[in-house]
């Protein structure tokens, strides 16, 4: 196959979703170019993930950085258009739901370059989430839609997307997790916090709806402070959240252990041996389901319903009582073990590259 594939990444959750695709294309010696938009740029949010996932260095780095949604999206679009004009790819592959995903899909579609979307069809049905808008736009511009769970296909069909474009391939984020989790656990990342396996919880919090308004963020941290008195909680703090906490002068209990965003291996190692996870992330809901670790999602909706119906995830929103009650249940051992969803088996990227090769044959 002499076609050129252009893979694009931009922000932290893209790296583990796209790494398996990039590596599988490389294994099959399919020509590719890797573009990093630079939406995330701190070492701990970007470079360290490339290193730990064994990703090749990007061929092109757009260096767009942070800004308002419109300005960030516009900068990615202008820079990526030049890449497409110069490199003339035959397919652009994007993953997930970040601003880079949508911006790049829009540019490629307008240049009549087919787009493939990894993790297509997920819907929270909440258009106040920037990610929901990014998903809808990317999906409707894509020729190949790779879904992770059955709900993806149902959502896309309801939106009028042709059946033959949709391919249920499984979950690339799980490909990365299964490949690296054993090594990650062997590194005993809990030692750095003076903790032992299953004796701690893990918290992540970065969604604008949870962190931007102190009236929501403060009670959330307060309830975690209380919970942490029975179970120490490690909290790798996203740059956005750190800034908001500082601004509002929010205090944390000594048993809520703050640290910088963690490298991939440290994070999945800690997650694998956590007693429970509290999060507003999308991907972590899926990773905890695979690891069979109880997960409380600090949101009122999820675009990943399979983690509720088959997995260990439950929605607790931002209701302190609900959060505390659920933690008590978990600590009493009253929590479903869950079942790993279909095709979350470490082979999603193999299926994706099979479909891509078939398209070009
Ligand atoms: C983005 C994604 C979100 C994803 C999250 C994971 C969008 C709309 N959102 O949100 O879906 O779950 O990444 O982290 O694309 N910053 C740094 N260093 C960095 C990157 C960001 O300090 O390397 C700070 C900047 O102050 C920036 C803020 O974090 O303004 C937010 O970054 P941004 O990329 O706009 O969105 P995230 O909140 O990270």
Coordinates of C-alpha atoms and ligand atoms in Angstrom, one line a residue:
X1 CA 0.0 0.0 0.0
X2 CA 1.6 3.3 -1.0
X3 CA -1.0 5.5 0.4
X4 CA 0.1 8.1 3.0
X5 CA -1.8 8.1 6.4
X6 CA -1.6 11.2 8.5
X7 CA -2.2 10.6 12.2
X8 CA -2.9 13.6 14.4
X9 CA -2.6 13.9 18.2
X10 CA -2.9 17.1 20.3
X11 CA -3.9 16.6 23.9
X12 CA -3.1 14.0 26.6
X13 CA -6.0 11.6 26.1
X14 CA -5.1 11.4 22.4
X15 CA -1.7 9.8 23.0
X16 CA -2.8 6.5 24.5
X17 CA -5.7 6.2 21.9
X18 CA -3.5 6.9 18.9
X19 CA -0.3 5.1 19.9
X20 CA -1.6 1.6 19.1
X21 CA -2.7 2.8 15.6
X22 CA 0.6 4.5 14.9
X23 CA 2.6 1.5 16.0
X24 CA 0.4 -1.0 14.1
X25 CA 0.8 1.1 10.9
X26 CA 4.5 1.1 11.5
X27 CA 4.7 -2.6 12.1
X28 CA 3.0 -3.1 8.7
X29 CA 5.3 -0.6 7.1
X30 CA 2.5 1.6 5.9
X31 CA 3.7 5.1 5.1
X32 CA 2.6 7.6 7.7
X33 CA 3.2 11.1 9.1
X34 CA 2.5 11.9 12.7
X35 CA 1.3 15.4 13.5
X36 CA 1.2 16.9 17.1
X37 CA -0.9 20.1 17.3
X38 CA 0.7 21.1 20.6
X39 CA -2.7 21.6 22.3
X40 CA -1.0 20.1 25.3
X41 CA 2.7 21.1 25.6
X42 CA 3.9 20.6 29.2
X43 CA 6.4 17.7 29.5
X44 CA 4.1 15.9 32.0
X45 CA 1.0 16.4 29.7
X46 CA 2.7 15.4 26.4
X47 CA 6.4 14.3 25.9
X48 CA 6.5 11.8 28.7
X49 CA 3.5 10.0 27.2
X50 CA 5.3 9.7 23.8
X51 CA 8.3 8.3 25.6
X52 CA 6.4 5.8 27.8
X53 CA 4.1 4.7 25.0
X54 CA 7.0 4.1 22.6
X55 CA 5.5 6.6 20.1
X56 CA 7.9 7.9 17.4
X57 CA 8.6 11.7 17.7
X58 CA 6.1 13.7 15.7
X59 CA 7.1 14.5 12.1
X60 CA 5.4 17.8 12.4
X61 CA 4.8 19.9 15.6
X62 CA 2.3 22.7 15.2
X63 CA 2.9 24.3 18.7
X64 CA -0.6 25.9 19.0
X65 CA -0.7 26.0 22.8
X66 CA -3.6 27.1 25.0
X67 CA -6.2 29.8 24.2
X68 CA -9.9 30.3 24.0
X69 CA -11.8 27.6 22.1
X70 CA -12.2 29.6 18.9
X71 CA -8.6 30.9 18.8
X72 CA -7.1 27.5 19.6
X73 CA -9.3 25.8 17.0
X74 CA -8.5 28.4 14.4
X75 CA -4.8 28.2 15.0
X76 CA -4.9 24.4 14.6
X77 CA -6.9 24.7 11.4
X78 CA -4.6 27.2 9.8
X79 CA -1.5 25.3 10.6
X80 CA -2.9 21.9 9.7
X81 CA -4.2 23.1 6.3
X82 CA -0.5 23.9 5.4
X83 CA 0.5 20.4 6.5
X84 CA -2.2 18.8 4.3
X85 CA -1.2 20.9 1.3
X86 CA 2.4 20.0 1.6
X87 CA 2.2 16.3 2.5
X88 CA -1.0 15.4 0.5
X89 CA -2.1 12.6 2.8
X90 CA -4.7 10.0 1.5
X91 CA -6.3 9.6 4.9
X92 CA -6.3 11.7 8.1
X93 CA -6.8 9.7 11.4
X94 CA -8.0 11.5 14.5
X95 CA -8.9 10.2 17.9
X96 CA -11.2 11.1 20.8
X97 CA -13.0 14.4 21.3
X98 CA -10.6 17.2 22.0
X99 CA -10.4 20.5 20.1
X100 CA -7.6 19.2 18.0
X101 CA -9.8 16.3 16.8
X102 CA -12.5 18.6 15.5
X103 CA -10.2 21.2 14.0
X104 CA -8.3 18.7 12.0
X105 CA -11.3 16.8 10.8
X106 CA -12.8 20.1 9.5
X107 CA -9.6 21.0 7.6
X108 CA -9.2 17.5 6.0
X109 CA -12.9 17.2 5.0
X110 CA -12.8 20.6 3.2
X111 CA -9.7 19.5 1.3
X112 CA -11.6 16.3 0.3
X113 CA -9.2 14.2 2.3
X114 CA -11.1 11.3 3.9
X115 CA -11.1 11.3 7.7
X116 CA -11.1 8.3 10.1
X117 CA -12.3 8.8 13.6
X118 CA -11.0 6.6 16.4
X119 CA -13.6 6.4 19.3
X120 CA -16.6 7.5 17.2
X121 CA -20.2 7.7 18.2
X122 CA -20.0 8.4 21.9
X123 CA -22.6 10.8 23.1
X124 CA -23.3 12.4 26.4
X125 CA -26.2 14.3 24.9
X126 CA -24.9 17.4 26.7
X127 CA -24.0 20.1 24.4
X128 CA -22.6 22.3 27.2
X129 CA -19.5 19.9 27.1
X130 CA -17.0 21.1 24.5
X131 CA -16.2 17.5 23.8
X132 CA -19.7 16.7 22.7
X133 CA -19.6 19.3 20.0
X134 CA -16.1 18.0 18.9
X135 CA -17.5 14.5 18.7
X136 CA -20.5 15.3 16.7
X137 CA -18.6 17.4 14.2
X138 CA -15.7 14.9 13.8
X139 CA -18.2 12.0 13.3
X140 CA -20.2 13.8 10.7
X141 CA -17.1 14.6 8.7
X142 CA -15.6 11.1 8.8
X143 CA -15.6 8.4 6.2
X144 CA -14.5 5.7 8.6
X145 CA -16.0 5.7 12.1
X146 CA -14.4 3.3 14.6
X147 CA -16.6 2.6 17.6
X148 CA -15.6 1.3 21.0
X149 CA -19.0 0.1 22.3
X150 CA -22.4 -0.8 20.9
X151 CA -24.0 2.5 21.8
X152 CA -21.7 4.2 19.3
X153 CA -23.2 2.6 16.4
X154 CA -26.8 3.2 17.6
X155 CA -26.1 6.9 18.1
X156 CA -24.5 7.3 14.7
X157 CA -27.3 5.5 12.9
X158 CA -29.9 7.7 14.7
X159 CA -28.0 10.7 13.4
X160 CA -28.3 9.4 9.8
X161 CA -24.7 8.2 9.3
X162 CA -24.5 5.4 6.8
X163 CA -24.1 1.9 8.3
X164 CA -21.2 0.9 6.0
X165 CA -19.0 3.7 7.4
X166 CA -19.3 2.4 11.0
X167 CA -16.8 -0.3 12.2
X168 CA -17.1 -1.7 15.7
X169 CA -13.4 -2.4 16.5
X170 CA -13.1 -2.0 20.3
X171 CA -11.1 0.3 22.4
X172 CA -7.6 1.6 21.5
X173 CA -7.1 3.1 25.0
X174 CA -7.6 -0.4 26.3
X175 CA -4.9 -1.6 23.9
X176 CA -2.4 0.7 25.5
X177 CA -3.6 -0.1 29.0
X178 CA -3.3 -3.9 28.6
X179 CA 0.1 -3.5 26.9
X180 CA 1.6 -1.4 29.7
X181 CA -0.2 -2.2 33.0
X182 CA 2.0 -5.1 34.2
X183 CA 5.2 -3.1 33.8
X184 CA 3.4 -0.1 35.4
X185 CA 2.4 -2.1 38.5
X186 CA 5.9 -3.6 38.9
X187 CA 7.3 -0.1 39.3
X188 CA 5.3 0.3 42.5
X189 CA 4.3 3.9 41.9
X190 CA 2.5 4.0 45.4
X191 CA 5.9 3.9 47.1
X192 CA 6.5 7.5 46.1
X193 CA 3.5 8.4 48.3
X194 CA 4.3 6.1 51.2
X195 CA 1.2 4.0 50.4
X196 CA 0.5 0.3 49.8
X197 CA -1.7 -1.4 47.2
X198 CA -5.5 -1.1 47.8
X199 CA -4.9 1.3 50.7
X200 CA -5.6 4.5 48.8
X201 CA -8.0 6.2 46.4
X202 CA -7.2 8.2 43.3
X203 CA -8.9 11.5 42.2
X204 CA -8.8 13.4 38.9
X205 CA -10.7 16.5 38.2
X206 CA -10.3 18.9 35.3
X207 CA -13.7 19.4 33.5
X208 CA -14.6 23.1 33.2
X209 CA -18.1 22.3 34.6
X210 CA -16.5 21.0 37.8
X211 CA -13.5 23.3 38.3
X212 CA -14.3 26.7 36.8
X213 CA -17.0 27.6 39.3
X214 CA -15.8 27.8 43.0
X215 CA -19.3 27.1 44.1
X216 CA -19.0 23.6 42.6
X217 CA -15.3 23.0 43.1
X218 CA -15.2 23.9 46.8
X219 CA -17.8 21.5 48.0
X220 CA -16.3 18.8 45.8
X221 CA -12.9 19.2 47.4
X222 CA -14.5 19.4 50.8
X223 CA -16.2 16.0 50.4
X224 CA -13.0 14.5 49.1
X225 CA -11.2 15.9 52.2
X226 CA -13.7 14.1 54.4
X227 CA -13.5 10.8 52.5
X228 CA -9.7 11.0 52.6
X229 CA -9.7 10.7 56.4
X230 CA -10.7 7.0 56.0
X231 CA -8.8 6.4 52.8
X232 CA -5.9 8.6 51.7
X233 CA -6.5 10.0 48.3
X234 CA -3.8 10.8 45.7
X235 CA -4.8 13.7 43.5
X236 CA -2.6 14.5 40.4
X237 CA -3.8 18.0 39.7
X238 CA -4.4 19.2 36.1
X239 CA -2.9 22.6 35.4
X240 CA -6.3 24.2 34.9
X241 CA -7.6 22.8 38.3
X242 CA -4.5 23.9 40.1
X243 CA -5.0 27.4 38.9
X244 CA -8.6 27.5 39.9
X245 CA -7.9 26.0 43.4
X246 CA -5.2 28.6 44.0
X247 CA -7.5 31.4 42.9
X248 CA -10.3 30.4 45.2
X249 CA -8.0 29.6 48.1
X250 CA -9.4 26.1 48.5
X251 CA -7.8 24.1 51.4
X252 CA -7.0 20.4 51.2
X253 CA -6.7 17.9 54.1
X254 CA -3.2 16.3 54.6
X255 CA -4.7 13.0 53.6
X256 CA -5.6 14.4 50.2
X257 CA -2.2 14.1 48.6
X258 CA -1.7 16.6 45.8
X259 CA 0.9 16.1 43.0
X260 CA 1.7 17.2 39.5
X261 CA 0.0 15.4 36.6
X262 CA 1.6 11.9 36.5
X263 CA 3.3 10.2 33.7
X264 CA 1.3 7.4 32.0
X265 CA 2.9 4.4 33.7
X266 CA 2.7 5.9 37.2
X267 CA -0.9 6.8 36.7
X268 CA -2.1 3.4 35.3
X269 CA 0.0 1.6 37.9
X270 CA -1.6 3.6 40.8
X271 CA -5.1 3.2 39.2
X272 CA -4.7 -0.6 38.9
X273 CA -4.1 -1.0 42.6
X274 CA -6.4 1.7 43.9
X275 CA -9.3 0.9 46.3
X276 CA -11.4 3.3 44.3
X277 CA -11.2 6.1 41.8
X278 CA -13.1 9.4 41.7
X279 CA -13.0 11.2 38.4
X280 CA -14.6 13.4 35.8
X281 CA -12.5 12.0 33.0
X282 CA -13.9 10.0 30.1
X283 CA -11.1 7.5 29.6
X284 CA -10.6 6.7 33.2
X285 CA -14.2 5.4 33.4
X286 CA -13.2 2.8 30.8
X287 CA -9.8 2.0 32.3
X288 CA -11.2 1.3 35.7
X289 CA -13.8 -1.0 34.1
X290 CA -11.0 -3.1 32.6
X291 CA -9.0 -3.0 35.8
X292 CA -12.1 -3.9 37.8
X293 CA -11.5 -1.0 40.2
X294 CA -14.6 0.8 41.5
X295 CA -15.1 4.2 39.8
X296 CA -17.3 7.1 40.9
X297 CA -17.8 9.5 38.1
X298 CA -18.2 13.1 39.3
X299 CA -20.6 14.0 36.5
X300 CA -24.4 13.6 35.8
X301 CA -24.0 11.9 32.5
X302 CA -21.5 9.7 30.6
X303 CA -20.9 9.2 26.9
X304 CA -19.6 5.7 27.8
X305 CA -22.7 3.9 29.0
X306 CA -21.1 0.4 28.8
X307 CA -19.0 1.3 31.8
X308 CA -22.3 1.6 33.8
X309 CA -24.1 -1.4 32.4
X310 CA -21.1 -3.8 32.3
X311 CA -18.4 -2.1 34.3
X312 CA -17.5 -0.8 37.7
X313 CA -18.5 2.8 37.0
X314 CA -21.4 4.7 38.7
X315 CA -22.4 8.4 38.2
X316 CA -22.5 10.3 41.4
X317 CA -22.5 13.9 40.0
X318 CA -21.4 16.5 42.4
X319 CA -23.7 15.5 45.2
X320 CA -21.6 15.2 48.4
X321 CA -24.1 12.7 50.1
X322 CA -24.2 10.5 47.1
X323 CA -20.4 10.5 46.9
X324 CA -19.9 9.7 50.6
X325 CA -22.6 6.9 50.5
X326 CA -21.0 5.3 47.4
X327 CA -17.5 5.4 49.0
X328 CA -18.9 3.7 52.1
X329 CA -20.4 1.0 49.9
X330 CA -17.1 0.4 48.1
X331 CA -15.2 0.2 51.4
X332 CA -17.7 -2.4 52.7
X333 CA -16.9 -4.4 49.6
X334 CA -20.4 -3.9 48.2
X335 CA -19.6 -3.0 44.6
X336 CA -20.0 -4.9 41.3
X337 CA -16.9 -6.5 39.9
X338 CA -18.1 -5.8 36.4
X339 CA -17.4 -7.5 33.1
X340 CA -15.0 -6.4 30.4
X341 CA -16.9 -5.2 27.3
X342 CA -16.6 -6.9 24.0
X343 CA -13.5 -6.2 21.9
X344 CA -11.7 -4.4 24.8
X345 CA -9.1 -7.0 24.3
X346 CA -5.9 -5.2 23.2
X347 CA -6.5 -5.7 19.5
X348 CA -8.6 -2.7 18.5
X349 CA -5.7 -1.1 16.5
X350 CA -5.2 -4.3 14.5
X351 CA -8.9 -4.2 13.5
X352 CA -8.6 -0.5 12.6
X353 CA -5.6 -1.0 10.4
X354 CA -7.3 -4.0 8.8
X355 CA -10.2 -1.8 7.8
X356 CA -7.9 1.0 6.5
X357 CA -5.9 -1.5 4.4
X358 CA -9.2 -2.9 3.0
X359 CA -10.4 0.6 2.1
X360 CA -7.3 1.3 0.0
X361 CA -7.0 -2.2 -1.6
Ligands
LIG1 C1 -8.5 19.1 27.1 C2 -9.7 18.5 26.4 C3 -10.4 17.5 27.3 C4 -9.5 16.5 27.8 C5 -8.4 17.2 28.6 C6 -7.4 16.2 29.2 C7 -10.7 20.1 24.8 C8 -11.9 20.9 24.6 N1 -10.6 19.6 26.0 O1 -9.0 19.8 28.2 O2 -11.4 16.9 26.5 O3 -10.2 15.7 28.7 O4 -7.7 18.0 27.6 O5 -6.4 17.0 29.9 O6 -10.0 19.8 23.9 N2 -2.4 23.8 30.2 C9 -1.1 23.7 30.7 N3 -0.2 22.9 30.1 C10 -0.6 22.1 29.0 C11 -1.9 22.1 28.6 C12 -2.8 22.9 29.2 O7 -0.7 24.4 31.6 O8 0.3 21.3 28.5 C13 -3.4 24.6 30.9 C14 -3.6 26.0 30.2 O9 -3.7 26.9 31.2 C15 -4.9 25.8 29.5 C16 -5.6 24.8 30.4 O10 -4.6 24.0 30.9 O11 -5.5 27.0 29.3 C17 -6.6 24.0 29.6 O12 -6.0 23.3 28.5 P1 -6.9 22.9 27.2 O13 -6.1 22.2 26.3 O14 -7.6 24.2 26.7 O15 -8.0 22.0 27.8 P2 -8.0 20.9 28.9 O16 -8.8 21.4 30.1 O17 -6.6 20.3 29.2

